[in-house]
């Protein structure tokens, strides 16, 4: 159902410019000062930022189209900075079944990646594998958005993102929320008028299983993490009513 990941161009149009979380993950990587494992690397937004610090990064991405786009970006980055690309290893694997030989100073699941683990067994498996890949003194970090969901099925325009696609483009987004399953299905339509005057439509959906704060904290503890901290922003501020993200840091 996550066919937004089948259209990495549309994914990047919306998300590649997102920078709010980068200082949070950079600071952790600098503090941990060792190899990084990123789960759900997508098109490499966080991966490239961390490798730019001089650290080796293993980037796990199971979706072939997202991985291909990340590989392209690595290739492009290598032309300017061969060392940076050499520090990144992009692999096809699933966080739930990951079994690498190496251990890492930092394991990350940035930008809602855990929200693709719908079943409790999937969450437990991925978090347990994440902890198993930490070396002594290693840290795990992730972030998920606070589920403050709008009106079901009400269409909204996204002019900022449409603008990136060109003057003749409109991006429309709407969501269906299933409160029983804690699932949000986001639908997107990008309409563009080509030079030939014809309308072209791209469609995508994204299915996410949202968390509540203490639910994720409990899942981290159940997977064996200790010293679990939940922040209400990427500056490590406290959780507040207005927080839009929960950013977690835990120890293995
Ligand atoms: C919202 S994107 C985040 C991408 C990137 N970390 C970023 O910050 O831009 C979530 C990514 O997690 C990946 N993903 C989904 N299920 C996964 C799993 N079981 N194991 C590892 N990655 C997964 C998706 O393919 C997608 O690329």
PDB file of C-alpha atoms and ligand atoms in Angstrom:
ATOM      1  CA  UNK A   1       0.000   0.000   0.000  1.00  0.00           C
ATOM      2  CA  UNK A   2       3.041   2.298   0.374  1.00  0.00           C
ATOM      3  CA  UNK A   3       3.294   3.176  -3.250  1.00  0.00           C
ATOM      4  CA  UNK A   4       4.676   6.649  -2.473  1.00  0.00           C
ATOM      5  CA  UNK A   5       7.957   4.747  -2.165  1.00  0.00           C
ATOM      6  CA  UNK A   6       7.451   3.511  -5.735  1.00  0.00           C
ATOM      7  CA  UNK A   7       7.706   7.159  -6.819  1.00  0.00           C
ATOM      8  CA  UNK A   8      10.869   8.456  -5.106  1.00  0.00           C
ATOM      9  CA  UNK A   9      10.740  11.627  -7.216  1.00  0.00           C
ATOM     10  CA  UNK A  10       7.402  12.529  -5.573  1.00  0.00           C
ATOM     11  CA  UNK A  11       8.757  11.493  -2.156  1.00  0.00           C
ATOM     12  CA  UNK A  12      11.800  13.740  -2.564  1.00  0.00           C
ATOM     13  CA  UNK A  13       9.699  16.608  -3.868  1.00  0.00           C
ATOM     14  CA  UNK A  14       7.928  16.665  -0.513  1.00  0.00           C
ATOM     15  CA  UNK A  15      10.590  15.533   1.910  1.00  0.00           C
ATOM     16  CA  UNK A  16      14.105  16.028   0.618  1.00  0.00           C
ATOM     17  CA  UNK A  17      14.080  19.665   1.757  1.00  0.00           C
ATOM     18  CA  UNK A  18      13.104  18.648   5.311  1.00  0.00           C
ATOM     19  CA  UNK A  19      15.960  19.673   7.610  1.00  0.00           C
ATOM     20  CA  UNK A  20      14.363  19.938  11.092  1.00  0.00           C
ATOM     21  CA  UNK A  21      15.758  16.618  12.336  1.00  0.00           C
ATOM     22  CA  UNK A  22      19.280  16.739  10.892  1.00  0.00           C
ATOM     23  CA  UNK A  23      20.967  18.549  13.800  1.00  0.00           C
ATOM     24  CA  UNK A  24      19.444  16.040  16.244  1.00  0.00           C
ATOM     25  CA  UNK A  25      20.893  13.051  14.369  1.00  0.00           C
ATOM     26  CA  UNK A  26      24.189  14.839  13.627  1.00  0.00           C
ATOM     27  CA  UNK A  27      24.713  15.654  17.292  1.00  0.00           C
ATOM     28  CA  UNK A  28      24.096  12.029  18.293  1.00  0.00           C
ATOM     29  CA  UNK A  29      26.472  10.795  15.602  1.00  0.00           C
ATOM     30  CA  UNK A  30      29.177  13.219  16.778  1.00  0.00           C
ATOM     31  CA  UNK A  31      28.673  12.231  20.418  1.00  0.00           C
ATOM     32  CA  UNK A  32      28.790   8.521  19.604  1.00  0.00           C
ATOM     33  CA  UNK A  33      31.745   9.053  17.232  1.00  0.00           C
ATOM     34  CA  UNK A  34      31.563   5.658  15.545  1.00  0.00           C
ATOM     35  CA  UNK A  35      29.869   3.658  12.821  1.00  0.00           C
ATOM     36  CA  UNK A  36      26.185   4.404  12.150  1.00  0.00           C
ATOM     37  CA  UNK A  37      23.427   2.008  11.075  1.00  0.00           C
ATOM     38  CA  UNK A  38      20.376   3.703   9.561  1.00  0.00           C
ATOM     39  CA  UNK A  39      17.146   1.711   9.258  1.00  0.00           C
ATOM     40  CA  UNK A  40      14.832   2.854   6.462  1.00  0.00           C
ATOM     41  CA  UNK A  41      17.317   5.138   4.732  1.00  0.00           C
ATOM     42  CA  UNK A  42      14.874   6.090   1.975  1.00  0.00           C
ATOM     43  CA  UNK A  43      16.557   8.232  -0.662  1.00  0.00           C
ATOM     44  CA  UNK A  44      19.526   9.031   1.583  1.00  0.00           C
ATOM     45  CA  UNK A  45      18.554  12.382   3.103  1.00  0.00           C
ATOM     46  CA  UNK A  46      19.921  11.583   6.596  1.00  0.00           C
ATOM     47  CA  UNK A  47      22.519   9.106   5.307  1.00  0.00           C
ATOM     48  CA  UNK A  48      24.385  11.749   3.311  1.00  0.00           C
ATOM     49  CA  UNK A  49      24.250  14.270   6.161  1.00  0.00           C
ATOM     50  CA  UNK A  50      25.848  11.783   8.571  1.00  0.00           C
ATOM     51  CA  UNK A  51      28.476  10.493   6.149  1.00  0.00           C
ATOM     52  CA  UNK A  52      29.454  14.152   5.583  1.00  0.00           C
ATOM     53  CA  UNK A  53      30.627  14.146   9.229  1.00  0.00           C
ATOM     54  CA  UNK A  54      33.295  11.612   8.269  1.00  0.00           C
ATOM     55  CA  UNK A  55      31.528   8.617   9.831  1.00  0.00           C
ATOM     56  CA  UNK A  56      30.890   5.266   8.123  1.00  0.00           C
ATOM     57  CA  UNK A  57      27.169   4.669   7.567  1.00  0.00           C
ATOM     58  CA  UNK A  58      25.400   1.413   6.696  1.00  0.00           C
ATOM     59  CA  UNK A  59      22.061   2.403   5.179  1.00  0.00           C
ATOM     60  CA  UNK A  60      19.310  -0.238   5.151  1.00  0.00           C
ATOM     61  CA  UNK A  61      16.521   0.274   2.623  1.00  0.00           C
ATOM     62  CA  UNK A  62      14.204  -2.545   1.481  1.00  0.00           C
ATOM     63  CA  UNK A  63      12.237  -0.668  -1.187  1.00  0.00           C
ATOM     64  CA  UNK A  64      13.977  -1.087  -4.560  1.00  0.00           C
ATOM     65  CA  UNK A  65      12.888   2.279  -6.015  1.00  0.00           C
ATOM     66  CA  UNK A  66      13.935   4.233  -2.911  1.00  0.00           C
ATOM     67  CA  UNK A  67      17.232   2.363  -2.791  1.00  0.00           C
ATOM     68  CA  UNK A  68      17.868   3.034  -6.481  1.00  0.00           C
ATOM     69  CA  UNK A  69      17.292   6.750  -5.943  1.00  0.00           C
ATOM     70  CA  UNK A  70      19.634   6.726  -2.921  1.00  0.00           C
ATOM     71  CA  UNK A  71      22.263   4.923  -5.029  1.00  0.00           C
ATOM     72  CA  UNK A  72      21.935   7.585  -7.744  1.00  0.00           C
ATOM     73  CA  UNK A  73      22.431  10.331  -5.183  1.00  0.00           C
ATOM     74  CA  UNK A  74      25.492   8.566  -3.771  1.00  0.00           C
ATOM     75  CA  UNK A  75      26.888   8.299  -7.244  1.00  0.00           C
ATOM     76  CA  UNK A  76      26.325  12.024  -7.818  1.00  0.00           C
ATOM     77  CA  UNK A  77      27.876  12.879  -4.431  1.00  0.00           C
ATOM     78  CA  UNK A  78      30.910  10.706  -5.250  1.00  0.00           C
ATOM     79  CA  UNK A  79      31.760  12.975  -8.176  1.00  0.00           C
ATOM     80  CA  UNK A  80      32.361  15.878  -5.781  1.00  0.00           C
ATOM     81  CA  UNK A  81      33.519  13.914  -2.744  1.00  0.00           C
ATOM     82  CA  UNK A  82      34.653  10.320  -3.413  1.00  0.00           C
ATOM     83  CA  UNK A  83      35.431   9.826   0.302  1.00  0.00           C
ATOM     84  CA  UNK A  84      31.854  10.569   1.333  1.00  0.00           C
ATOM     85  CA  UNK A  85      30.352   7.975  -1.006  1.00  0.00           C
ATOM     86  CA  UNK A  86      32.976   5.410   0.059  1.00  0.00           C
ATOM     87  CA  UNK A  87      31.831   5.763   3.669  1.00  0.00           C
ATOM     88  CA  UNK A  88      28.245   4.725   2.806  1.00  0.00           C
ATOM     89  CA  UNK A  89      27.145   1.128   2.278  1.00  0.00           C
ATOM     90  CA  UNK A  90      23.600   0.889   1.001  1.00  0.00           C
ATOM     91  CA  UNK A  91      22.020  -2.503   1.580  1.00  0.00           C
ATOM     92  CA  UNK A  92      18.790  -4.267   0.729  1.00  0.00           C
ATOM     93  CA  UNK A  93      17.518  -5.583   4.048  1.00  0.00           C
ATOM     94  CA  UNK A  94      14.563  -5.425   6.403  1.00  0.00           C
ATOM     95  CA  UNK A  95      14.855  -3.996   9.917  1.00  0.00           C
ATOM     96  CA  UNK A  96      12.847  -6.948  11.286  1.00  0.00           C
ATOM     97  CA  UNK A  97      15.276  -9.614  10.102  1.00  0.00           C
ATOM     98  CA  UNK A  98      18.566  -7.728   9.992  1.00  0.00           C
ATOM     99  CA  UNK A  99      21.582  -9.848  10.963  1.00  0.00           C
ATOM    100  CA  UNK A 100      24.846  -8.076  10.132  1.00  0.00           C
ATOM    101  CA  UNK A 101      28.225  -9.153  11.434  1.00  0.00           C
ATOM    102  CA  UNK A 102      29.199  -5.607  12.483  1.00  0.00           C
ATOM    103  CA  UNK A 103      28.136  -3.675  15.564  1.00  0.00           C
ATOM    104  CA  UNK A 104      27.475   0.085  15.591  1.00  0.00           C
ATOM    105  CA  UNK A 105      27.934   3.049  17.892  1.00  0.00           C
ATOM    106  CA  UNK A 106      24.594   4.434  16.748  1.00  0.00           C
ATOM    107  CA  UNK A 107      21.486   2.824  15.239  1.00  0.00           C
ATOM    108  CA  UNK A 108      18.835   5.169  13.831  1.00  0.00           C
ATOM    109  CA  UNK A 109      15.300   4.922  12.494  1.00  0.00           C
ATOM    110  CA  UNK A 110      14.643   8.536  11.431  1.00  0.00           C
ATOM    111  CA  UNK A 111      11.538  10.255  10.125  1.00  0.00           C
ATOM    112  CA  UNK A 112       8.681   7.889  10.990  1.00  0.00           C
ATOM    113  CA  UNK A 113      10.339   4.720   9.704  1.00  0.00           C
ATOM    114  CA  UNK A 114       8.976   2.698  12.640  1.00  0.00           C
ATOM    115  CA  UNK A 115       5.455   3.669  11.511  1.00  0.00           C
ATOM    116  CA  UNK A 116       5.763   1.067   8.756  1.00  0.00           C
ATOM    117  CA  UNK A 117       5.889  -1.718  11.315  1.00  0.00           C
ATOM    118  CA  UNK A 118       2.229  -2.347  11.706  1.00  0.00           C
ATOM    119  CA  UNK A 119       2.048  -5.466  13.851  1.00  0.00           C
ATOM    120  CA  UNK A 120       3.388  -5.637  17.400  1.00  0.00           C
ATOM    121  CA  UNK A 121       5.551  -8.608  16.377  1.00  0.00           C
ATOM    122  CA  UNK A 122       7.121  -6.513  13.605  1.00  0.00           C
ATOM    123  CA  UNK A 123       7.858  -3.667  16.017  1.00  0.00           C
ATOM    124  CA  UNK A 124       9.352  -6.019  18.603  1.00  0.00           C
ATOM    125  CA  UNK A 125      11.478  -7.794  15.996  1.00  0.00           C
ATOM    126  CA  UNK A 126      12.848  -4.561  14.484  1.00  0.00           C
ATOM    127  CA  UNK A 127      13.622  -2.972  17.864  1.00  0.00           C
ATOM    128  CA  UNK A 128      15.274  -6.146  19.136  1.00  0.00           C
ATOM    129  CA  UNK A 129      17.414  -6.408  15.956  1.00  0.00           C
ATOM    130  CA  UNK A 130      18.302  -2.711  16.368  1.00  0.00           C
ATOM    131  CA  UNK A 131      19.537  -3.284  19.929  1.00  0.00           C
ATOM    132  CA  UNK A 132      21.467  -6.397  18.913  1.00  0.00           C
ATOM    133  CA  UNK A 133      23.399  -4.314  16.377  1.00  0.00           C
ATOM    134  CA  UNK A 134      24.688  -1.851  18.992  1.00  0.00           C
ATOM    135  CA  UNK A 135      28.179  -2.100  20.382  1.00  0.00           C
ATOM    136  CA  UNK A 136      28.939  -1.504  24.080  1.00  0.00           C
ATOM    137  CA  UNK A 137      27.901   2.039  24.929  1.00  0.00           C
ATOM    138  CA  UNK A 138      25.861   2.268  21.729  1.00  0.00           C
ATOM    139  CA  UNK A 139      22.747   4.419  21.330  1.00  0.00           C
ATOM    140  CA  UNK A 140      19.503   4.043  19.414  1.00  0.00           C
ATOM    141  CA  UNK A 141      17.410   6.986  18.208  1.00  0.00           C
ATOM    142  CA  UNK A 142      14.221   7.427  16.232  1.00  0.00           C
ATOM    143  CA  UNK A 143      11.421   9.911  15.762  1.00  0.00           C
ATOM    144  CA  UNK A 144       7.733   9.616  14.977  1.00  0.00           C
ATOM    145  CA  UNK A 145       5.150  12.328  14.441  1.00  0.00           C
ATOM    146  CA  UNK A 146       2.546  13.119  17.059  1.00  0.00           C
ATOM    147  CA  UNK A 147      -0.761  11.844  15.653  1.00  0.00           C
ATOM    148  CA  UNK A 148      -2.812  15.016  15.570  1.00  0.00           C
ATOM    149  CA  UNK A 149      -4.976  14.009  12.640  1.00  0.00           C
ATOM    150  CA  UNK A 150      -7.167  16.352  10.629  1.00  0.00           C
ATOM    151  CA  UNK A 151     -10.659  15.754   9.346  1.00  0.00           C
ATOM    152  CA  UNK A 152     -11.031  12.438   7.601  1.00  0.00           C
ATOM    153  CA  UNK A 153     -10.988  12.575   3.794  1.00  0.00           C
ATOM    154  CA  UNK A 154     -10.926  16.396   3.590  1.00  0.00           C
ATOM    155  CA  UNK A 155      -8.745  17.350   0.634  1.00  0.00           C
ATOM    156  CA  UNK A 156      -6.115  20.039   1.161  1.00  0.00           C
ATOM    157  CA  UNK A 157      -3.827  21.672  -1.361  1.00  0.00           C
ATOM    158  CA  UNK A 158      -0.084  21.731  -0.675  1.00  0.00           C
ATOM    159  CA  UNK A 159       1.022  24.890  -2.523  1.00  0.00           C
ATOM    160  CA  UNK A 160       4.609  24.773  -1.206  1.00  0.00           C
ATOM    161  CA  UNK A 161       5.189  21.288  -2.597  1.00  0.00           C
ATOM    162  CA  UNK A 162       3.196  21.962  -5.779  1.00  0.00           C
ATOM    163  CA  UNK A 163       5.423  24.979  -6.377  1.00  0.00           C
ATOM    164  CA  UNK A 164       8.475  22.754  -6.398  1.00  0.00           C
ATOM    165  CA  UNK A 165       6.904  20.670  -9.147  1.00  0.00           C
ATOM    166  CA  UNK A 166       6.424  23.753 -11.355  1.00  0.00           C
ATOM    167  CA  UNK A 167       4.009  26.581 -11.945  1.00  0.00           C
ATOM    168  CA  UNK A 168       1.455  24.358 -13.620  1.00  0.00           C
ATOM    169  CA  UNK A 169       1.251  21.783 -10.854  1.00  0.00           C
ATOM    170  CA  UNK A 170      -1.193  21.105  -8.025  1.00  0.00           C
ATOM    171  CA  UNK A 171      -0.590  18.673  -5.227  1.00  0.00           C
ATOM    172  CA  UNK A 172      -3.660  17.541  -3.299  1.00  0.00           C
ATOM    173  CA  UNK A 173      -3.476  15.460  -0.141  1.00  0.00           C
ATOM    174  CA  UNK A 174      -6.120  13.785   2.008  1.00  0.00           C
ATOM    175  CA  UNK A 175      -6.103  11.162   4.711  1.00  0.00           C
ATOM    176  CA  UNK A 176      -8.237   8.325   5.970  1.00  0.00           C
ATOM    177  CA  UNK A 177      -7.836   7.519   9.604  1.00  0.00           C
ATOM    178  CA  UNK A 178      -8.677   4.161  11.136  1.00  0.00           C
ATOM    179  CA  UNK A 179      -8.604   4.791  14.910  1.00  0.00           C
ATOM    180  CA  UNK A 180      -9.213   1.120  15.702  1.00  0.00           C
ATOM    181  CA  UNK A 181      -6.103  -0.081  13.857  1.00  0.00           C
ATOM    182  CA  UNK A 182      -4.146   3.163  14.597  1.00  0.00           C
ATOM    183  CA  UNK A 183      -3.569   3.462  10.873  1.00  0.00           C
ATOM    184  CA  UNK A 184      -3.503   6.554   8.655  1.00  0.00           C
ATOM    185  CA  UNK A 185      -3.712   6.204   4.916  1.00  0.00           C
ATOM    186  CA  UNK A 186      -2.513   9.345   3.101  1.00  0.00           C
ATOM    187  CA  UNK A 187      -3.515   9.865  -0.524  1.00  0.00           C
ATOM    188  CA  UNK A 188      -1.737  12.233  -2.869  1.00  0.00           C
ATOM    189  CA  UNK A 189      -2.462  13.481  -6.371  1.00  0.00           C
ATOM    190  CA  UNK A 190      -0.023  15.625  -8.308  1.00  0.00           C
ATOM    191  CA  UNK A 191      -1.620  17.177 -11.379  1.00  0.00           C
ATOM    192  CA  UNK A 192       0.665  18.831 -13.911  1.00  0.00           C
ATOM    193  CA  UNK A 193      -0.206  20.537 -17.173  1.00  0.00           C
ATOM    194  CA  UNK A 194       2.493  19.692 -19.723  1.00  0.00           C
ATOM    195  CA  UNK A 195       3.833  21.924 -22.475  1.00  0.00           C
ATOM    196  CA  UNK A 196       1.396  20.107 -24.782  1.00  0.00           C
ATOM    197  CA  UNK A 197      -1.514  21.378 -22.640  1.00  0.00           C
ATOM    198  CA  UNK A 198      -2.392  17.884 -21.455  1.00  0.00           C
ATOM    199  CA  UNK A 199      -3.011  17.048 -17.825  1.00  0.00           C
ATOM    200  CA  UNK A 200      -0.795  14.378 -16.227  1.00  0.00           C
ATOM    201  CA  UNK A 201      -1.700  12.891 -12.880  1.00  0.00           C
ATOM    202  CA  UNK A 202       0.588  11.049 -10.474  1.00  0.00           C
ATOM    203  CA  UNK A 203      -1.027   9.165  -7.596  1.00  0.00           C
ATOM    204  CA  UNK A 204       0.495   7.853  -4.427  1.00  0.00           C
ATOM    205  CA  UNK A 205      -0.583   6.488  -1.073  1.00  0.00           C
ATOM    206  CA  UNK A 206       1.274   6.081   2.188  1.00  0.00           C
ATOM    207  CA  UNK A 207       0.093   3.795   4.983  1.00  0.00           C
ATOM    208  CA  UNK A 208       1.392   4.493   8.497  1.00  0.00           C
ATOM    209  CA  UNK A 209       0.673   2.853  11.820  1.00  0.00           C
ATOM    210  CA  UNK A 210       0.973   5.702  14.307  1.00  0.00           C
ATOM    211  CA  UNK A 211       2.236   5.407  17.881  1.00  0.00           C
ATOM    212  CA  UNK A 212       1.315   6.922  21.169  1.00  0.00           C
ATOM    213  CA  UNK A 213       4.232   8.217  23.186  1.00  0.00           C
ATOM    214  CA  UNK A 214       4.199   5.716  26.057  1.00  0.00           C
ATOM    215  CA  UNK A 215       3.410   2.856  23.684  1.00  0.00           C
ATOM    216  CA  UNK A 216       6.724   3.400  21.887  1.00  0.00           C
ATOM    217  CA  UNK A 217       8.579   3.970  25.131  1.00  0.00           C
ATOM    218  CA  UNK A 218       7.208   0.660  26.437  1.00  0.00           C
ATOM    219  CA  UNK A 219       8.142  -1.117  23.167  1.00  0.00           C
ATOM    220  CA  UNK A 220      11.736   0.167  23.471  1.00  0.00           C
ATOM    221  CA  UNK A 221      11.978  -1.089  27.046  1.00  0.00           C
ATOM    222  CA  UNK A 222      10.450  -4.442  26.068  1.00  0.00           C
ATOM    223  CA  UNK A 223      13.154  -4.802  23.393  1.00  0.00           C
ATOM    224  CA  UNK A 224      15.775  -4.449  26.134  1.00  0.00           C
ATOM    225  CA  UNK A 225      16.703  -0.765  25.778  1.00  0.00           C
ATOM    226  CA  UNK A 226      17.544   1.171  28.914  1.00  0.00           C
ATOM    227  CA  UNK A 227      17.701   4.871  29.761  1.00  0.00           C
ATOM    228  CA  UNK A 228      14.872   5.520  27.283  1.00  0.00           C
ATOM    229  CA  UNK A 229      14.302   9.263  26.784  1.00  0.00           C
ATOM    230  CA  UNK A 230      11.519  10.910  24.849  1.00  0.00           C
ATOM    231  CA  UNK A 231      11.973  14.509  23.707  1.00  0.00           C
ATOM    232  CA  UNK A 232       9.279  16.818  22.382  1.00  0.00           C
ATOM    233  CA  UNK A 233      11.451  18.410  19.721  1.00  0.00           C
ATOM    234  CA  UNK A 234      14.765  17.978  17.933  1.00  0.00           C
ATOM    235  CA  UNK A 235      16.555  20.262  20.418  1.00  0.00           C
ATOM    236  CA  UNK A 236      15.965  17.674  23.169  1.00  0.00           C
ATOM    237  CA  UNK A 237      13.289  19.835  24.790  1.00  0.00           C
ATOM    238  CA  UNK A 238      10.572  18.265  26.952  1.00  0.00           C
ATOM    239  CA  UNK A 239       7.396  16.788  25.501  1.00  0.00           C
ATOM    240  CA  UNK A 240       4.750  19.526  25.368  1.00  0.00           C
ATOM    241  CA  UNK A 241       1.130  19.664  24.330  1.00  0.00           C
ATOM    242  CA  UNK A 242       2.203  21.460  21.156  1.00  0.00           C
ATOM    243  CA  UNK A 243       4.977  18.987  20.279  1.00  0.00           C
ATOM    244  CA  UNK A 244       4.709  17.757  16.709  1.00  0.00           C
ATOM    245  CA  UNK A 245       7.319  14.986  17.053  1.00  0.00           C
ATOM    246  CA  UNK A 246       8.491  12.546  19.680  1.00  0.00           C
ATOM    247  CA  UNK A 247      12.220  11.992  19.352  1.00  0.00           C
ATOM    248  CA  UNK A 248      13.568   9.022  21.314  1.00  0.00           C
ATOM    249  CA  UNK A 249      17.084   8.197  22.444  1.00  0.00           C
ATOM    250  CA  UNK A 250      17.846   4.939  24.243  1.00  0.00           C
ATOM    251  CA  UNK A 251      20.865   2.875  25.266  1.00  0.00           C
ATOM    252  CA  UNK A 252      21.499  -0.750  24.369  1.00  0.00           C
TER     253      UNK A 252
HETATM  254  C1  LIG B   1       9.495   7.973   5.819  1.00  0.00           C
HETATM  255  S1  LIG B   1      10.771   7.090   4.984  1.00  0.00           S
HETATM  256  C2  LIG B   1      12.214   7.776   5.796  1.00  0.00           C
HETATM  257  C3  LIG B   1      13.398   7.835   4.856  1.00  0.00           C
HETATM  258  C4  LIG B   1      14.640   8.506   5.403  1.00  0.00           C
HETATM  259  N1  LIG B   1      15.084   7.923   6.670  1.00  0.00           N
HETATM  260  C5  LIG B   1      14.443   9.997   5.603  1.00  0.00           C
HETATM  261  O1  LIG B   1      14.563  10.448   6.742  1.00  0.00           O
HETATM  262  O2  LIG B   1      14.172  10.720   4.641  1.00  0.00           O
HETATM  263  C6  LIG B   1      10.656   5.465   5.691  1.00  0.00           C
HETATM  264  C7  LIG B   1      11.537   4.439   4.994  1.00  0.00           C
HETATM  265  O3  LIG B   1      11.490   3.203   5.733  1.00  0.00           O
HETATM  266  C8  LIG B   1      11.527   2.140   4.818  1.00  0.00           C
HETATM  267  N2  LIG B   1      10.983   0.917   5.451  1.00  0.00           N
HETATM  268  C9  LIG B   1       9.709   0.491   5.489  1.00  0.00           C
HETATM  269  N3  LIG B   1       9.625  -0.691   6.115  1.00  0.00           N
HETATM  270  C10 LIG B   1      10.878  -1.017   6.498  1.00  0.00           C
HETATM  271  C11 LIG B   1      11.442  -2.141   7.161  1.00  0.00           C
HETATM  272  N4  LIG B   1      10.682  -3.158   7.571  1.00  0.00           N
HETATM  273  N5  LIG B   1      12.790  -2.165   7.358  1.00  0.00           N
HETATM  274  C12 LIG B   1      13.562  -1.127   6.949  1.00  0.00           C
HETATM  275  N6  LIG B   1      13.073  -0.047   6.304  1.00  0.00           N
HETATM  276  C13 LIG B   1      11.746   0.013   6.083  1.00  0.00           C
HETATM  277  C14 LIG B   1      10.668   2.627   3.648  1.00  0.00           C
HETATM  278  O4  LIG B   1      10.924   1.886   2.458  1.00  0.00           O
HETATM  279  C15 LIG B   1      11.083   4.099   3.572  1.00  0.00           C
HETATM  280  O5  LIG B   1      12.121   4.311   2.658  1.00  0.00           O
END
